[in-house]
JSON list of C-alpha atoms in Angstrom, two decimals:
[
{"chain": "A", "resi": 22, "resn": "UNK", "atom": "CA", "xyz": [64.18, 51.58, -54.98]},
{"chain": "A", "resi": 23, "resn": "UNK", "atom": "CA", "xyz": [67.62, 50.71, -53.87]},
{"chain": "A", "resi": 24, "resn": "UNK", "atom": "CA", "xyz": [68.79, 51.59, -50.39]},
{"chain": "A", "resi": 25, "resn": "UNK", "atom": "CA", "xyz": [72.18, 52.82, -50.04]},
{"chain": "A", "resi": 26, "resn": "UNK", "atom": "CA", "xyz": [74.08, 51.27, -46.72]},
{"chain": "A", "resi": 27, "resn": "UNK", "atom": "CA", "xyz": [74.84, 53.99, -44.16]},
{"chain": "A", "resi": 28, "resn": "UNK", "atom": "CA", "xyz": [77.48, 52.44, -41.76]},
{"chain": "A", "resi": 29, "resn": "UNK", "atom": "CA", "xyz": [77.29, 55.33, -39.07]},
{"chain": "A", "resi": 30, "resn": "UNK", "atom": "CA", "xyz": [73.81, 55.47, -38.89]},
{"chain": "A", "resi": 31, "resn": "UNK", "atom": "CA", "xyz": [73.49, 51.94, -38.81]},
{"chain": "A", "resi": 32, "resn": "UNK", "atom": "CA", "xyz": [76.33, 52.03, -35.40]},
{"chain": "A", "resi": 33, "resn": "UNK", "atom": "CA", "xyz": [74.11, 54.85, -34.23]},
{"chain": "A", "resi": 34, "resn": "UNK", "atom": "CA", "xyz": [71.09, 52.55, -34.12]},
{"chain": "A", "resi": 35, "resn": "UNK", "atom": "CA", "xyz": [73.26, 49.59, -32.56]},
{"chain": "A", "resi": 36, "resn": "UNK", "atom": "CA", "xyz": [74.39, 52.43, -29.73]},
{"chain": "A", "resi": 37, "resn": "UNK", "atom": "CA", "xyz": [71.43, 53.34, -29.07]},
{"chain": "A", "resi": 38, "resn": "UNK", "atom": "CA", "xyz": [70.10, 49.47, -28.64]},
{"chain": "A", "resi": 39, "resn": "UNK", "atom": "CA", "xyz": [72.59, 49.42, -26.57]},
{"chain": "A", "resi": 40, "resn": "UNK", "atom": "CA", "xyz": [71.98, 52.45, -24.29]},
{"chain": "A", "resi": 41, "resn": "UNK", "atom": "CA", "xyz": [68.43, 51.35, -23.51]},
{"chain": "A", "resi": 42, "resn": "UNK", "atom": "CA", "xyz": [70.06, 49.00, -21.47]},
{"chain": "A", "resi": 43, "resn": "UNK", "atom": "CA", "xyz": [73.48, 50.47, -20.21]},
{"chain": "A", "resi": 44, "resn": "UNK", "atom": "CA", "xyz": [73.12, 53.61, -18.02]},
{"chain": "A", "resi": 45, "resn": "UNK", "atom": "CA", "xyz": [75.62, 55.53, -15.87]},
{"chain": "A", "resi": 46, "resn": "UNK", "atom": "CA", "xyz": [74.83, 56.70, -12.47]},
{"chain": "A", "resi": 47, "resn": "UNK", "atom": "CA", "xyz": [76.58, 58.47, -9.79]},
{"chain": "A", "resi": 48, "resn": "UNK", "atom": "CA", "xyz": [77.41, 55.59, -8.03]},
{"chain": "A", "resi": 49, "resn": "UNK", "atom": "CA", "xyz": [78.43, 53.63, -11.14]},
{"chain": "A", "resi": 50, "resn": "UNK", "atom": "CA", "xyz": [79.30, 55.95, -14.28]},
{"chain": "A", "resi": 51, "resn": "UNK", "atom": "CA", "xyz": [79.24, 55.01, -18.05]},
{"chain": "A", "resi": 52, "resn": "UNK", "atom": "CA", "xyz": [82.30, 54.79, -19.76]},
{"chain": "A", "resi": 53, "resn": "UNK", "atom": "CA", "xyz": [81.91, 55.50, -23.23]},
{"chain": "A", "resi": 54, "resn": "UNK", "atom": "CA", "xyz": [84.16, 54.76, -26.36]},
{"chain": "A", "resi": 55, "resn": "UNK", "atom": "CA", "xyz": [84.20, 56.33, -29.38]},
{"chain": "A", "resi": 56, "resn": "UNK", "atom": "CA", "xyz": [86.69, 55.49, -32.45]},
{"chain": "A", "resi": 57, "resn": "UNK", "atom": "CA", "xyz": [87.05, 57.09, -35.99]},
{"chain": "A", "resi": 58, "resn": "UNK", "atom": "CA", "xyz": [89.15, 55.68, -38.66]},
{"chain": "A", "resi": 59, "resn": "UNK", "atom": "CA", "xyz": [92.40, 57.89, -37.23]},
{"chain": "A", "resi": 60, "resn": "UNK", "atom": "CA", "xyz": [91.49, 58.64, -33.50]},
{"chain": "A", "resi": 61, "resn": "UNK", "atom": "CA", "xyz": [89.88, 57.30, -30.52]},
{"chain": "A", "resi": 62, "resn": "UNK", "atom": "CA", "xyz": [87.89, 58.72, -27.53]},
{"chain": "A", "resi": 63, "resn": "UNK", "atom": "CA", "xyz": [87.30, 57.43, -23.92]},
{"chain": "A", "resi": 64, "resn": "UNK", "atom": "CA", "xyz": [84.75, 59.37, -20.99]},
{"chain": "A", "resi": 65, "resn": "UNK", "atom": "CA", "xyz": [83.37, 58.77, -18.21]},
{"chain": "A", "resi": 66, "resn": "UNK", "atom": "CA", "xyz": [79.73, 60.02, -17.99]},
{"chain": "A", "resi": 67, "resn": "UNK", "atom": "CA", "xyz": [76.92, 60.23, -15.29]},
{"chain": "A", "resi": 68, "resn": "UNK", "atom": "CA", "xyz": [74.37, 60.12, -17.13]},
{"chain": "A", "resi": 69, "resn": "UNK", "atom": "CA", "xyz": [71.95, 61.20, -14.10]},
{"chain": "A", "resi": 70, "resn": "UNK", "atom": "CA", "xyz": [73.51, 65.02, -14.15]},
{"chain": "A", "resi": 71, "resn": "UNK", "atom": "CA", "xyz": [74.49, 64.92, -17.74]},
{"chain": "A", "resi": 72, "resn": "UNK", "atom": "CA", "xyz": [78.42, 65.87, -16.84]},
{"chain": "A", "resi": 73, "resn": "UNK", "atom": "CA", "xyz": [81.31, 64.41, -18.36]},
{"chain": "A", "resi": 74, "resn": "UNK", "atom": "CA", "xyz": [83.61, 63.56, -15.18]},
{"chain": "A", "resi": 75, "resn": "UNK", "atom": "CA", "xyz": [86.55, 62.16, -17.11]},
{"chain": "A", "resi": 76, "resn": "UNK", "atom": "CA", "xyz": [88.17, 62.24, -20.51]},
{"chain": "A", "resi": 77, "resn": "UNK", "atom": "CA", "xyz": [91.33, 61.09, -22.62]},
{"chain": "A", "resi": 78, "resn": "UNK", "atom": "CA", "xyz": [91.84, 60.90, -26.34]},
{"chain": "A", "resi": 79, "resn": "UNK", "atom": "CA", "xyz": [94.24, 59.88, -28.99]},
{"chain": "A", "resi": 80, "resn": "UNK", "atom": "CA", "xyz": [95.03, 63.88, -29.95]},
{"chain": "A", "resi": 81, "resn": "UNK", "atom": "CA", "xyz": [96.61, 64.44, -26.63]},
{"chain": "A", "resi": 82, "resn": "UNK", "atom": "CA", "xyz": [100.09, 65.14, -27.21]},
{"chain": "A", "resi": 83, "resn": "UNK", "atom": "CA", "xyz": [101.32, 62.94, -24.45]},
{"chain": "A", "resi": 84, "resn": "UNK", "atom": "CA", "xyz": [99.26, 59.90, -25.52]},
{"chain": "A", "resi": 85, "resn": "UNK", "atom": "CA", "xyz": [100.37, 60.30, -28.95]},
{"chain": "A", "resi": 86, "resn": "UNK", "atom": "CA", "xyz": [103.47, 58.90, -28.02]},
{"chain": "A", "resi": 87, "resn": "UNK", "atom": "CA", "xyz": [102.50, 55.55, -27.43]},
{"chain": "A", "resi": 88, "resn": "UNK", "atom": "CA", "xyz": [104.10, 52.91, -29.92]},
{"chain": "A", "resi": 89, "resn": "UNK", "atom": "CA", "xyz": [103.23, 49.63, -30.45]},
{"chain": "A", "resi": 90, "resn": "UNK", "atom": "CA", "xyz": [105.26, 46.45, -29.07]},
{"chain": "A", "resi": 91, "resn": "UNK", "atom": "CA", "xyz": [106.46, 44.85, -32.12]},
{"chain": "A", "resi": 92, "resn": "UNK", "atom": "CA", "xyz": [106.97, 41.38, -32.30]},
{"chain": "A", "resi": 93, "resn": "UNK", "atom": "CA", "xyz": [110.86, 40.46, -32.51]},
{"chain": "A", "resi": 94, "resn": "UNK", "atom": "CA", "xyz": [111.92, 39.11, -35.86]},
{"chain": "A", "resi": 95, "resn": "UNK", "atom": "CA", "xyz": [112.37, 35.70, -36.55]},
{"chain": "A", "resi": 96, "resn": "UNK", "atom": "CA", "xyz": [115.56, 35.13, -36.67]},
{"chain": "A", "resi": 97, "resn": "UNK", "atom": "CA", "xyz": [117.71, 32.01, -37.26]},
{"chain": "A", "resi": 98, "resn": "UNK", "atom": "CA", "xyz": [116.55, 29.03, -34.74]},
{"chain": "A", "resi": 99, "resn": "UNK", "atom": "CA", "xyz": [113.84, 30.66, -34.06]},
{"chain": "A", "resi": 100, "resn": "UNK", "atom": "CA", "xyz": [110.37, 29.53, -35.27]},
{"chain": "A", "resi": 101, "resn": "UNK", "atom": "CA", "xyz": [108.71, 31.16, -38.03]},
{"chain": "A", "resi": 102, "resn": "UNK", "atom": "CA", "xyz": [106.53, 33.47, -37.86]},
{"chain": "A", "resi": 103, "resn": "UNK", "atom": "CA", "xyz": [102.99, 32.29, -38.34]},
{"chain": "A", "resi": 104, "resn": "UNK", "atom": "CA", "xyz": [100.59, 35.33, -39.86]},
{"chain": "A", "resi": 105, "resn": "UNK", "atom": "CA", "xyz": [100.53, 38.40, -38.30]},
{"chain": "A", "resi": 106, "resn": "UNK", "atom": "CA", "xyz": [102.58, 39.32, -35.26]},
{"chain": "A", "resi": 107, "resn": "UNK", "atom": "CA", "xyz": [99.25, 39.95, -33.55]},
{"chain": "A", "resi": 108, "resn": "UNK", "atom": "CA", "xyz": [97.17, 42.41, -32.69]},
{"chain": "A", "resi": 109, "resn": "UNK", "atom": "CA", "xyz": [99.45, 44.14, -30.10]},
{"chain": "A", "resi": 110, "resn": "UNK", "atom": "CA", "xyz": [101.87, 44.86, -32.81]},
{"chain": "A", "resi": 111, "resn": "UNK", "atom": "CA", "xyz": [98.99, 47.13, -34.07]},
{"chain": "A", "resi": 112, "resn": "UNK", "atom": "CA", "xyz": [99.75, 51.33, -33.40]},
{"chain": "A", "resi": 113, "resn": "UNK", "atom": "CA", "xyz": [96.09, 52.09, -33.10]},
{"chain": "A", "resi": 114, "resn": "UNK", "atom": "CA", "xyz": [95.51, 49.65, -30.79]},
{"chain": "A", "resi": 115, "resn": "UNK", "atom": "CA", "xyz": [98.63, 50.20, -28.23]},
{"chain": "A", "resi": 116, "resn": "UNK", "atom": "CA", "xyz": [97.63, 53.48, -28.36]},
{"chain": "A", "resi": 117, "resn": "UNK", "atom": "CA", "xyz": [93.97, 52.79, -27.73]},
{"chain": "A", "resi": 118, "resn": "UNK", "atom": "CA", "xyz": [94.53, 50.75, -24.62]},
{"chain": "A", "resi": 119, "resn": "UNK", "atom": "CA", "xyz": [96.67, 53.53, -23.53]},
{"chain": "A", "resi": 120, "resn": "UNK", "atom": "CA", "xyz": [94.20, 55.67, -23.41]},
{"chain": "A", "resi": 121, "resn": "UNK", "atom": "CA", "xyz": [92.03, 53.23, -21.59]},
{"chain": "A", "resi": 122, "resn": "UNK", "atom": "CA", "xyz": [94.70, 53.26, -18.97]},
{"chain": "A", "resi": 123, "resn": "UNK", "atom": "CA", "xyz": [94.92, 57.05, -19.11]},
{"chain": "A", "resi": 124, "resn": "UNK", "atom": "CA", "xyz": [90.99, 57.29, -18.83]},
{"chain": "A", "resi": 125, "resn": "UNK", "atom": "CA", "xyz": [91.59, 54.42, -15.35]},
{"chain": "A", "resi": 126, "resn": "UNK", "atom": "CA", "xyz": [94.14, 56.75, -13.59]},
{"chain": "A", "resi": 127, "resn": "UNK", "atom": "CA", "xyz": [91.89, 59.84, -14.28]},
{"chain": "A", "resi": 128, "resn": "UNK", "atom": "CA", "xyz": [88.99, 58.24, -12.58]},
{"chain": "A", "resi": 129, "resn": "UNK", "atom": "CA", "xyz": [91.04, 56.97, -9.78]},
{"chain": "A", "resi": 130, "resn": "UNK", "atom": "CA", "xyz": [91.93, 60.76, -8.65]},
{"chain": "A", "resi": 131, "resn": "UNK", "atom": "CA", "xyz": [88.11, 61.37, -8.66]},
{"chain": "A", "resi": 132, "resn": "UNK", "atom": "CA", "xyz": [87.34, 58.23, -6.94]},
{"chain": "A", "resi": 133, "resn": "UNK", "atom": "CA", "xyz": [85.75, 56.81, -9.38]},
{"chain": "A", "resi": 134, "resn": "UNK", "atom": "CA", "xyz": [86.77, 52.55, -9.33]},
{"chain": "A", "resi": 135, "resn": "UNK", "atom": "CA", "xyz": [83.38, 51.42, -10.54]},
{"chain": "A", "resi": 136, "resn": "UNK", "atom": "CA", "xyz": [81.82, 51.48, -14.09]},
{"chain": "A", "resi": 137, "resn": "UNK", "atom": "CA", "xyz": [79.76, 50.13, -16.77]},
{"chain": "A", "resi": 138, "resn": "UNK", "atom": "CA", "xyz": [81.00, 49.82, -20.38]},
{"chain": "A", "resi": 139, "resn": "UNK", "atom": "CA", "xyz": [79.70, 51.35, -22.90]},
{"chain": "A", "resi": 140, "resn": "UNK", "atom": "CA", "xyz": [81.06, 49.87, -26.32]},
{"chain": "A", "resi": 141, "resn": "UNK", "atom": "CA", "xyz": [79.14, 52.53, -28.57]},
{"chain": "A", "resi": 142, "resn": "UNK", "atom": "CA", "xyz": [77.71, 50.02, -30.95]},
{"chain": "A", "resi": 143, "resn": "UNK", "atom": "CA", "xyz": [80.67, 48.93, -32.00]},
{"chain": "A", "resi": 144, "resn": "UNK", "atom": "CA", "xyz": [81.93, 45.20, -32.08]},
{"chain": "A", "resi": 145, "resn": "UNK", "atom": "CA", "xyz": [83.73, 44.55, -28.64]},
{"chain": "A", "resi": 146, "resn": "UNK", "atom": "CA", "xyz": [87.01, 43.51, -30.59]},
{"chain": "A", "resi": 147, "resn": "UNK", "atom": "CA", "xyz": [90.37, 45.41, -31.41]},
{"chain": "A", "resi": 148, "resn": "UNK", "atom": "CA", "xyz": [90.60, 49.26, -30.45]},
{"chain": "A", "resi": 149, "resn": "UNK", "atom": "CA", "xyz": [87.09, 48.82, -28.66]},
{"chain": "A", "resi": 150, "resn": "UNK", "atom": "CA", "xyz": [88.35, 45.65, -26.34]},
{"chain": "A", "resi": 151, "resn": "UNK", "atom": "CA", "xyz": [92.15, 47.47, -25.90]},
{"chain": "A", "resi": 152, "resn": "UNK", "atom": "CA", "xyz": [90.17, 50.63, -24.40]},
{"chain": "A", "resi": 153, "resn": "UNK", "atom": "CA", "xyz": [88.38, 48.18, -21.99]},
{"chain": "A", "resi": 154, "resn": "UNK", "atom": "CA", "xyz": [91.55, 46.19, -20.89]},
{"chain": "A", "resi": 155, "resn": "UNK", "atom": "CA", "xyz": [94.09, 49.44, -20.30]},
{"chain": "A", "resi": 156, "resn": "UNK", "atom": "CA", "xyz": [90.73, 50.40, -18.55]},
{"chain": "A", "resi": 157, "resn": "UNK", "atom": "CA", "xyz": [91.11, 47.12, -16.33]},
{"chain": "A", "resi": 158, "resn": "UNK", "atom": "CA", "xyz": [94.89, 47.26, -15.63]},
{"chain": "A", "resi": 159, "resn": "UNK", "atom": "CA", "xyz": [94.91, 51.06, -14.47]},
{"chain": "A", "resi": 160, "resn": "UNK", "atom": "CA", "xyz": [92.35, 49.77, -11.90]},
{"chain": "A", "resi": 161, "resn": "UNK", "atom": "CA", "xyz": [88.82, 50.23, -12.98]},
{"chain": "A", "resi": 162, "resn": "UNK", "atom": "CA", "xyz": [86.07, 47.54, -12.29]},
{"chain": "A", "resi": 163, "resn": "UNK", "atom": "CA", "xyz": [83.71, 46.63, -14.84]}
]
């Protein structure tokens, strides 16, 4: 019999690896990451009463803003461009690492300057890692 590849329930069983060792408390609350194809989504969980205690996402109006920093273009005496322009010149991810900022400011208002990351069994790389460092330049300690 052939097995067909599931990609979301193989993340779901890479989260939940995950989980068994990652746990928000009171003192020290998860922050969580979830990303689809268009949007992402940051919170900040204790996971001893269950309660979401902070939240940002990419279909807030005001994040939606965000644009990316574009590389300049390479212009006479200037080097060529090698490849891409990076992956800061990326939408999705300026906008992700907004929201990790967003998610840091939040938290600061409730107190909240400690947490553990929760990566959601994705790869720690691209929209995942931007969340993470907004997180770390609004302030948050992880």
């Amino acid at each position: 019999m052939i097995k067909q590849f599931n990609s979301n329930k193989a993340r779901q069983r890479r989260h939940q690896r995950v989980r068994k060792r990652v746990a928000g408390t009171s003192a020290r609350p998860r922050l969580s990451v979830f990303r689809s194809s268009k949007h992402i989504y940051a919170q900040i969980v204790d996971d001893s009463t269950g309660r979401t205690l902070v939240a940002a996402s990419s279909m807030e109006p005001d994040l939606r803003k965000v644009k990316a920093t574009a590389a300049p273009p390479a212009g006479e005496g200037a080097e060529p461009a090698k490849g891409l322009a990076g992956i800061e010149a990326n939408a999705k991810v300026a906008l992700a690492r907004a929201i990790g900022r967003a998610v840091a400011e939040r938290a600061k208002a409730q107190n909240i300057s400690q947490v553990v990351f929760d990566r959601g069994g994705y790869q720690y790389h691209g929209r995942v890692a931007a969340v993470a460092t907004g997180a770390r330049e609004g302030g948050l300690d992880f």
